[in-house]
């Protein structure tokens, strides 16, 4: 339970590649809060399933084996200059979890209710003391329904695919815009239509469409939202 009123909980949800991680990370570092990328946790579980042959060549998941293995999956984060590294059972998997192979299976893994329950419990434990910025899909609706500040971020699918492509090309991946756009659209569909915690804006979340915003505009709007949320607490 968060008893320190000066340290609030900030939930940032939105579509994939909407830029929410970059803005959440930046906000957390500006205000001295801990940043947690909940999507990285679903990616780490996906990587674990891939490595343990729980996903076959047709993409079918051995859900039963994965559920049994959940207690053996430990996910943590190590802060670095300006970001963080995702640890899967103490191994740095930051690079591997961003691959297209992981991206193409992660939505199906994230749709498994037992996986969600296990990760939501870990996420709530990370946020027990407040002073946290967490980004994802269901942070304002399911993980922290009482968060003092909730933001829902969006941008068009093409804008988001372009951003994801730039990121992947920078990392040396060999992919086309069409492949990345198809992956973005596919993941949107699964995220929005899954039965367990589908992606949706919480009623009390502030909407931020950044299709045409510069990073500076976005960051100053976020700071304003943060200050307003603190003032509401005072
Ligand atoms: O934000 P991202 O692209 O790294 O997220 C990876 C996947 O995990 C994406 O398909 C949605 C899913 N996800 C989720 O279902 N719930 C969250 N809180 C975060 C991510």
mmCIF file of C-alpha atoms and ligand atoms in Angstrom:
data_model
loop_
_atom_site.group_PDB
_atom_site.id
_atom_site.type_symbol
_atom_site.label_atom_id
_atom_site.label_comp_id
_atom_site.label_asym_id
_atom_site.label_seq_id
_atom_site.Cartn_x
_atom_site.Cartn_y
_atom_site.Cartn_z
ATOM 1 C CA UNK A 1 0.000 0.000 0.000
ATOM 2 C CA UNK A 2 1.401 3.379 -0.960
ATOM 3 C CA UNK A 3 1.389 5.625 2.104
ATOM 4 C CA UNK A 4 3.719 8.356 0.744
ATOM 5 C CA UNK A 5 1.330 10.770 -0.972
ATOM 6 C CA UNK A 6 4.150 12.570 -2.763
ATOM 7 C CA UNK A 7 4.981 9.391 -4.726
ATOM 8 C CA UNK A 8 2.109 8.550 -7.017
ATOM 9 C CA UNK A 9 1.543 5.649 -9.398
ATOM 10 C CA UNK A 10 1.528 6.450 -13.101
ATOM 11 C CA UNK A 11 -0.063 4.033 -15.589
ATOM 12 C CA UNK A 12 0.694 4.551 -19.282
ATOM 13 C CA UNK A 13 -1.219 2.306 -21.681
ATOM 14 C CA UNK A 14 -1.525 2.264 -25.427
ATOM 15 C CA UNK A 15 -1.009 0.511 -28.725
ATOM 16 C CA UNK A 16 2.286 -1.128 -29.672
ATOM 17 C CA UNK A 17 4.945 1.298 -30.935
ATOM 18 C CA UNK A 18 2.861 4.298 -29.902
ATOM 19 C CA UNK A 19 6.008 5.677 -28.286
ATOM 20 C CA UNK A 20 4.684 5.061 -24.793
ATOM 21 C CA UNK A 21 7.851 3.329 -23.567
ATOM 22 C CA UNK A 22 10.088 6.209 -24.650
ATOM 23 C CA UNK A 23 7.824 8.764 -23.015
ATOM 24 C CA UNK A 24 7.329 6.660 -19.854
ATOM 25 C CA UNK A 25 11.090 6.167 -19.506
ATOM 26 C CA UNK A 26 11.734 9.874 -19.999
ATOM 27 C CA UNK A 27 9.064 10.913 -17.510
ATOM 28 C CA UNK A 28 10.353 8.440 -14.888
ATOM 29 C CA UNK A 29 13.893 9.756 -15.201
ATOM 30 C CA UNK A 30 12.732 13.423 -15.030
ATOM 31 C CA UNK A 31 10.768 12.879 -11.826
ATOM 32 C CA UNK A 32 13.042 10.262 -10.201
ATOM 33 C CA UNK A 33 10.530 7.395 -10.325
ATOM 34 C CA UNK A 34 11.159 3.749 -11.171
ATOM 35 C CA UNK A 35 10.207 2.748 -14.717
ATOM 36 C CA UNK A 36 8.805 -0.704 -15.500
ATOM 37 C CA UNK A 37 8.172 -1.907 -19.054
ATOM 38 C CA UNK A 38 5.427 -4.526 -18.603
ATOM 39 C CA UNK A 39 5.572 -5.467 -22.304
ATOM 40 C CA UNK A 40 9.162 -6.609 -21.733
ATOM 41 C CA UNK A 41 7.813 -9.078 -19.177
ATOM 42 C CA UNK A 42 5.427 -10.654 -21.731
ATOM 43 C CA UNK A 43 8.321 -10.714 -24.205
ATOM 44 C CA UNK A 44 10.580 -12.468 -21.670
ATOM 45 C CA UNK A 45 7.940 -15.166 -21.081
ATOM 46 C CA UNK A 46 7.645 -15.574 -24.872
ATOM 47 C CA UNK A 47 11.405 -15.992 -25.192
ATOM 48 C CA UNK A 48 11.351 -18.557 -22.385
ATOM 49 C CA UNK A 49 8.595 -20.512 -24.214
ATOM 50 C CA UNK A 50 10.530 -20.366 -27.508
ATOM 51 C CA UNK A 51 13.744 -21.564 -25.901
ATOM 52 C CA UNK A 52 11.976 -24.476 -24.216
ATOM 53 C CA UNK A 53 10.313 -25.601 -27.458
ATOM 54 C CA UNK A 54 6.853 -24.687 -26.207
ATOM 55 C CA UNK A 55 6.005 -23.001 -29.516
ATOM 56 C CA UNK A 56 6.020 -25.222 -32.605
ATOM 57 C CA UNK A 57 6.875 -24.213 -36.174
ATOM 58 C CA UNK A 58 3.199 -23.381 -36.857
ATOM 59 C CA UNK A 59 3.117 -21.048 -33.877
ATOM 60 C CA UNK A 60 1.009 -23.410 -31.736
ATOM 61 C CA UNK A 61 1.752 -22.978 -28.032
ATOM 62 C CA UNK A 62 2.026 -25.810 -25.508
ATOM 63 C CA UNK A 63 -0.008 -23.829 -23.001
ATOM 64 C CA UNK A 64 -0.061 -26.563 -20.396
ATOM 65 C CA UNK A 65 3.748 -26.867 -20.303
ATOM 66 C CA UNK A 66 4.117 -23.091 -20.141
ATOM 67 C CA UNK A 67 1.667 -22.765 -17.243
ATOM 68 C CA UNK A 68 3.561 -25.480 -15.365
ATOM 69 C CA UNK A 69 6.844 -23.653 -15.952
ATOM 70 C CA UNK A 70 5.565 -20.229 -14.796
ATOM 71 C CA UNK A 71 6.890 -20.560 -11.214
ATOM 72 C CA UNK A 72 10.389 -21.097 -12.685
ATOM 73 C CA UNK A 73 10.298 -17.800 -14.583
ATOM 74 C CA UNK A 74 11.841 -14.858 -12.758
ATOM 75 C CA UNK A 75 11.807 -11.471 -14.436
ATOM 76 C CA UNK A 76 13.631 -8.434 -13.142
ATOM 77 C CA UNK A 77 15.057 -5.170 -14.410
ATOM 78 C CA UNK A 78 18.504 -3.646 -13.982
ATOM 79 C CA UNK A 79 18.653 0.129 -14.350
ATOM 80 C CA UNK A 80 21.182 1.506 -16.847
ATOM 81 C CA UNK A 81 22.010 5.033 -17.976
ATOM 82 C CA UNK A 82 18.731 6.280 -19.425
ATOM 83 C CA UNK A 83 16.961 2.941 -19.424
ATOM 84 C CA UNK A 84 16.877 -0.560 -18.107
ATOM 85 C CA UNK A 85 17.848 -4.087 -19.006
ATOM 86 C CA UNK A 86 15.389 -6.960 -18.802
ATOM 87 C CA UNK A 87 16.619 -10.018 -16.902
ATOM 88 C CA UNK A 88 15.139 -13.470 -17.414
ATOM 89 C CA UNK A 89 16.314 -15.715 -14.571
ATOM 90 C CA UNK A 90 19.265 -13.307 -14.115
ATOM 91 C CA UNK A 91 20.294 -13.373 -17.808
ATOM 92 C CA UNK A 92 20.325 -10.147 -19.824
ATOM 93 C CA UNK A 93 17.755 -10.776 -22.592
ATOM 94 C CA UNK A 94 17.122 -7.142 -23.501
ATOM 95 C CA UNK A 95 18.196 -7.517 -27.113
ATOM 96 C CA UNK A 96 16.637 -10.897 -27.793
ATOM 97 C CA UNK A 97 13.173 -9.955 -26.525
ATOM 98 C CA UNK A 98 12.981 -7.159 -29.143
ATOM 99 C CA UNK A 99 13.474 -9.538 -32.109
ATOM 100 C CA UNK A 100 10.777 -10.031 -34.746
ATOM 101 C CA UNK A 101 10.577 -13.725 -33.757
ATOM 102 C CA UNK A 102 9.562 -12.782 -30.203
ATOM 103 C CA UNK A 103 7.308 -9.973 -31.485
ATOM 104 C CA UNK A 104 5.425 -12.375 -33.717
ATOM 105 C CA UNK A 105 4.454 -14.717 -30.841
ATOM 106 C CA UNK A 106 4.104 -12.365 -27.903
ATOM 107 C CA UNK A 107 0.441 -11.401 -28.355
ATOM 108 C CA UNK A 108 -0.662 -15.048 -28.252
ATOM 109 C CA UNK A 109 1.423 -15.607 -25.108
ATOM 110 C CA UNK A 110 -0.046 -12.444 -23.549
ATOM 111 C CA UNK A 111 -3.573 -13.731 -24.244
ATOM 112 C CA UNK A 112 -3.114 -16.760 -21.940
ATOM 113 C CA UNK A 113 -4.995 -15.957 -18.695
ATOM 114 C CA UNK A 114 -2.540 -17.787 -16.370
ATOM 115 C CA UNK A 115 0.386 -15.899 -17.896
ATOM 116 C CA UNK A 116 -1.443 -12.619 -17.336
ATOM 117 C CA UNK A 117 -2.313 -13.490 -13.729
ATOM 118 C CA UNK A 118 1.305 -14.350 -12.923
ATOM 119 C CA UNK A 119 2.694 -11.198 -14.547
ATOM 120 C CA UNK A 120 0.020 -8.880 -13.102
ATOM 121 C CA UNK A 121 0.973 -10.151 -9.614
ATOM 122 C CA UNK A 122 4.665 -9.400 -10.314
ATOM 123 C CA UNK A 123 3.768 -5.949 -11.680
ATOM 124 C CA UNK A 124 1.678 -5.109 -8.614
ATOM 125 C CA UNK A 125 4.605 -6.152 -6.406
ATOM 126 C CA UNK A 126 6.921 -3.772 -8.322
ATOM 127 C CA UNK A 127 4.465 -0.933 -7.669
ATOM 128 C CA UNK A 128 3.691 -1.566 -4.033
ATOM 129 C CA UNK A 129 5.572 1.529 -2.808
ATOM 130 C CA UNK A 130 4.297 3.963 -5.456
ATOM 131 C CA UNK A 131 6.821 6.191 -7.201
ATOM 132 C CA UNK A 132 6.526 4.121 -10.357
ATOM 133 C CA UNK A 133 5.811 4.687 -14.037
ATOM 134 C CA UNK A 134 4.615 1.479 -15.677
ATOM 135 C CA UNK A 135 3.652 1.155 -19.306
ATOM 136 C CA UNK A 136 1.645 -1.558 -21.021
ATOM 137 C CA UNK A 137 -1.884 -2.389 -22.158
ATOM 138 C CA UNK A 138 -3.859 -3.004 -18.967
ATOM 139 C CA UNK A 139 -1.961 -1.008 -16.362
ATOM 140 C CA UNK A 140 -4.714 1.581 -15.766
ATOM 141 C CA UNK A 141 -7.549 -0.948 -16.070
ATOM 142 C CA UNK A 142 -6.258 -4.090 -14.294
ATOM 143 C CA UNK A 143 -2.796 -3.732 -12.719
ATOM 144 C CA UNK A 144 -3.264 -0.343 -11.004
ATOM 145 C CA UNK A 145 -6.956 0.572 -11.296
ATOM 146 C CA UNK A 146 -6.391 3.165 -8.534
ATOM 147 C CA UNK A 147 -3.372 4.828 -10.174
ATOM 148 C CA UNK A 148 -3.385 8.579 -9.522
ATOM 149 C CA UNK A 149 -2.418 9.322 -13.136
ATOM 150 C CA UNK A 150 -3.501 7.255 -16.148
ATOM 151 C CA UNK A 151 -2.554 8.087 -19.708
ATOM 152 C CA UNK A 152 -3.692 6.296 -22.865
ATOM 153 C CA UNK A 153 -1.390 6.833 -25.843
ATOM 154 C CA UNK A 154 -2.212 6.323 -29.488
ATOM 155 C CA UNK A 155 -0.954 7.060 -33.019
ATOM 156 C CA UNK A 156 -2.007 5.695 -36.423
ATOM 157 C CA UNK A 157 -0.916 2.125 -37.352
ATOM 158 C CA UNK A 158 1.262 3.477 -40.214
ATOM 159 C CA UNK A 159 3.019 5.970 -37.942
ATOM 160 C CA UNK A 160 3.644 3.225 -35.407
ATOM 161 C CA UNK A 161 4.920 0.746 -38.018
ATOM 162 C CA UNK A 162 7.303 3.395 -39.363
ATOM 163 C CA UNK A 163 8.690 3.959 -35.862
ATOM 164 C CA UNK A 164 9.100 0.237 -35.191
ATOM 165 C CA UNK A 165 10.799 -0.238 -38.580
ATOM 166 C CA UNK A 166 13.304 2.540 -37.855
ATOM 167 C CA UNK A 167 14.108 0.941 -34.484
ATOM 168 C CA UNK A 168 14.599 -2.492 -36.043
ATOM 169 C CA UNK A 169 16.711 -1.249 -38.969
ATOM 170 C CA UNK A 170 18.902 0.595 -36.508
ATOM 171 C CA UNK A 171 19.483 -2.707 -34.722
ATOM 172 C CA UNK A 172 20.474 -4.317 -38.026
ATOM 173 C CA UNK A 173 17.264 -6.298 -38.689
ATOM 174 C CA UNK A 174 16.357 -7.215 -42.261
ATOM 175 C CA UNK A 175 12.628 -6.425 -42.468
ATOM 176 C CA UNK A 176 10.296 -4.483 -44.737
ATOM 177 C CA UNK A 177 7.716 -1.818 -43.849
ATOM 178 C CA UNK A 178 4.937 -4.189 -45.016
ATOM 179 C CA UNK A 179 6.067 -6.963 -42.648
ATOM 180 C CA UNK A 180 6.259 -4.584 -39.706
ATOM 181 C CA UNK A 181 2.883 -2.987 -40.507
ATOM 182 C CA UNK A 182 1.269 -6.438 -40.767
ATOM 183 C CA UNK A 183 2.741 -7.351 -37.374
ATOM 184 C CA UNK A 184 1.489 -4.097 -35.796
ATOM 185 C CA UNK A 185 -2.050 -4.591 -37.182
ATOM 186 C CA UNK A 186 -2.086 -8.257 -36.144
ATOM 187 C CA UNK A 187 -0.983 -7.427 -32.598
ATOM 188 C CA UNK A 188 -3.517 -4.574 -32.302
ATOM 189 C CA UNK A 189 -6.265 -7.010 -33.225
ATOM 190 C CA UNK A 190 -5.212 -9.643 -30.670
ATOM 191 C CA UNK A 191 -4.621 -7.029 -27.959
ATOM 192 C CA UNK A 192 -8.079 -5.475 -28.501
ATOM 193 C CA UNK A 193 -10.090 -8.669 -28.831
ATOM 194 C CA UNK A 194 -8.588 -11.008 -26.232
ATOM 195 C CA UNK A 195 -10.995 -12.022 -23.484
ATOM 196 C CA UNK A 196 -8.632 -11.377 -20.588
ATOM 197 C CA UNK A 197 -7.891 -7.669 -20.001
ATOM 198 C CA UNK A 198 -8.276 -6.462 -23.605
ATOM 199 C CA UNK A 199 -6.514 -3.236 -24.536
ATOM 200 C CA UNK A 200 -8.883 -0.359 -23.847
ATOM 201 C CA UNK A 201 -8.689 3.120 -22.439
ATOM 202 C CA UNK A 202 -9.669 3.293 -18.748
ATOM 203 C CA UNK A 203 -12.615 5.684 -18.312
ATOM 204 C CA UNK A 204 -10.494 8.005 -16.189
ATOM 205 C CA UNK A 205 -7.369 7.896 -18.430
ATOM 206 C CA UNK A 206 -6.200 11.013 -20.274
ATOM 207 C CA UNK A 207 -5.927 10.469 -24.038
ATOM 208 C CA UNK A 208 -2.685 11.441 -25.758
ATOM 209 C CA UNK A 209 -2.513 11.050 -29.567
ATOM 210 C CA UNK A 210 1.082 11.740 -30.546
ATOM 211 C CA UNK A 211 0.833 11.143 -34.334
ATOM 212 C CA UNK A 212 1.855 14.719 -35.009
ATOM 213 C CA UNK A 213 3.601 15.702 -31.770
ATOM 214 C CA UNK A 214 7.312 16.298 -31.371
ATOM 215 C CA UNK A 215 9.039 14.489 -28.477
ATOM 216 C CA UNK A 216 9.477 17.866 -26.744
ATOM 217 C CA UNK A 217 5.755 18.683 -26.986
ATOM 218 C CA UNK A 218 4.917 15.255 -25.708
ATOM 219 C CA UNK A 219 7.317 15.469 -22.768
ATOM 220 C CA UNK A 220 6.069 18.872 -21.680
ATOM 221 C CA UNK A 221 2.447 17.709 -21.889
ATOM 222 C CA UNK A 222 3.342 14.698 -19.731
ATOM 223 C CA UNK A 223 5.036 16.904 -17.125
ATOM 224 C CA UNK A 224 1.916 19.072 -17.017
ATOM 225 C CA UNK A 225 -0.269 15.974 -16.516
ATOM 226 C CA UNK A 226 2.081 14.820 -13.747
ATOM 227 C CA UNK A 227 1.997 18.191 -11.944
ATOM 228 C CA UNK A 228 -1.799 18.328 -12.179
ATOM 229 C CA UNK A 229 -2.060 14.806 -10.754
ATOM 230 C CA UNK A 230 0.241 15.767 -7.837
ATOM 231 C CA UNK A 231 -1.840 18.884 -7.177
ATOM 232 C CA UNK A 232 -4.996 16.775 -7.044
ATOM 233 C CA UNK A 233 -3.305 14.686 -4.312
ATOM 234 C CA UNK A 234 -2.259 17.676 -2.211
HETATM 235 O O1 LIG B 1 4.627 -2.980 -25.597
HETATM 236 P P1 LIG B 1 5.201 -4.200 -26.294
HETATM 237 O O2 LIG B 1 5.044 -4.165 -27.787
HETATM 238 O O3 LIG B 1 6.590 -4.515 -25.885
HETATM 239 O O4 LIG B 1 4.280 -5.418 -25.780
HETATM 240 C C1 LIG B 1 4.519 -6.727 -26.171
HETATM 241 C C2 LIG B 1 3.219 -7.526 -26.171
HETATM 242 O O5 LIG B 1 2.773 -7.760 -24.844
HETATM 243 C C3 LIG B 1 2.062 -6.918 -26.947
HETATM 244 O O6 LIG B 1 1.560 -7.852 -27.889
HETATM 245 C C4 LIG B 1 0.991 -6.672 -25.918
HETATM 246 C C5 LIG B 1 1.407 -7.455 -24.715
HETATM 247 N N1 LIG B 1 1.215 -6.714 -23.472
HETATM 248 C C6 LIG B 1 0.075 -6.967 -22.742
HETATM 249 O O7 LIG B 1 -0.761 -7.754 -23.181
HETATM 250 N N2 LIG B 1 -0.108 -6.340 -21.561
HETATM 251 C C7 LIG B 1 0.791 -5.476 -21.087
HETATM 252 N N3 LIG B 1 0.578 -4.878 -19.909
HETATM 253 C C8 LIG B 1 1.959 -5.181 -21.844
HETATM 254 C C9 LIG B 1 2.134 -5.821 -23.035
#
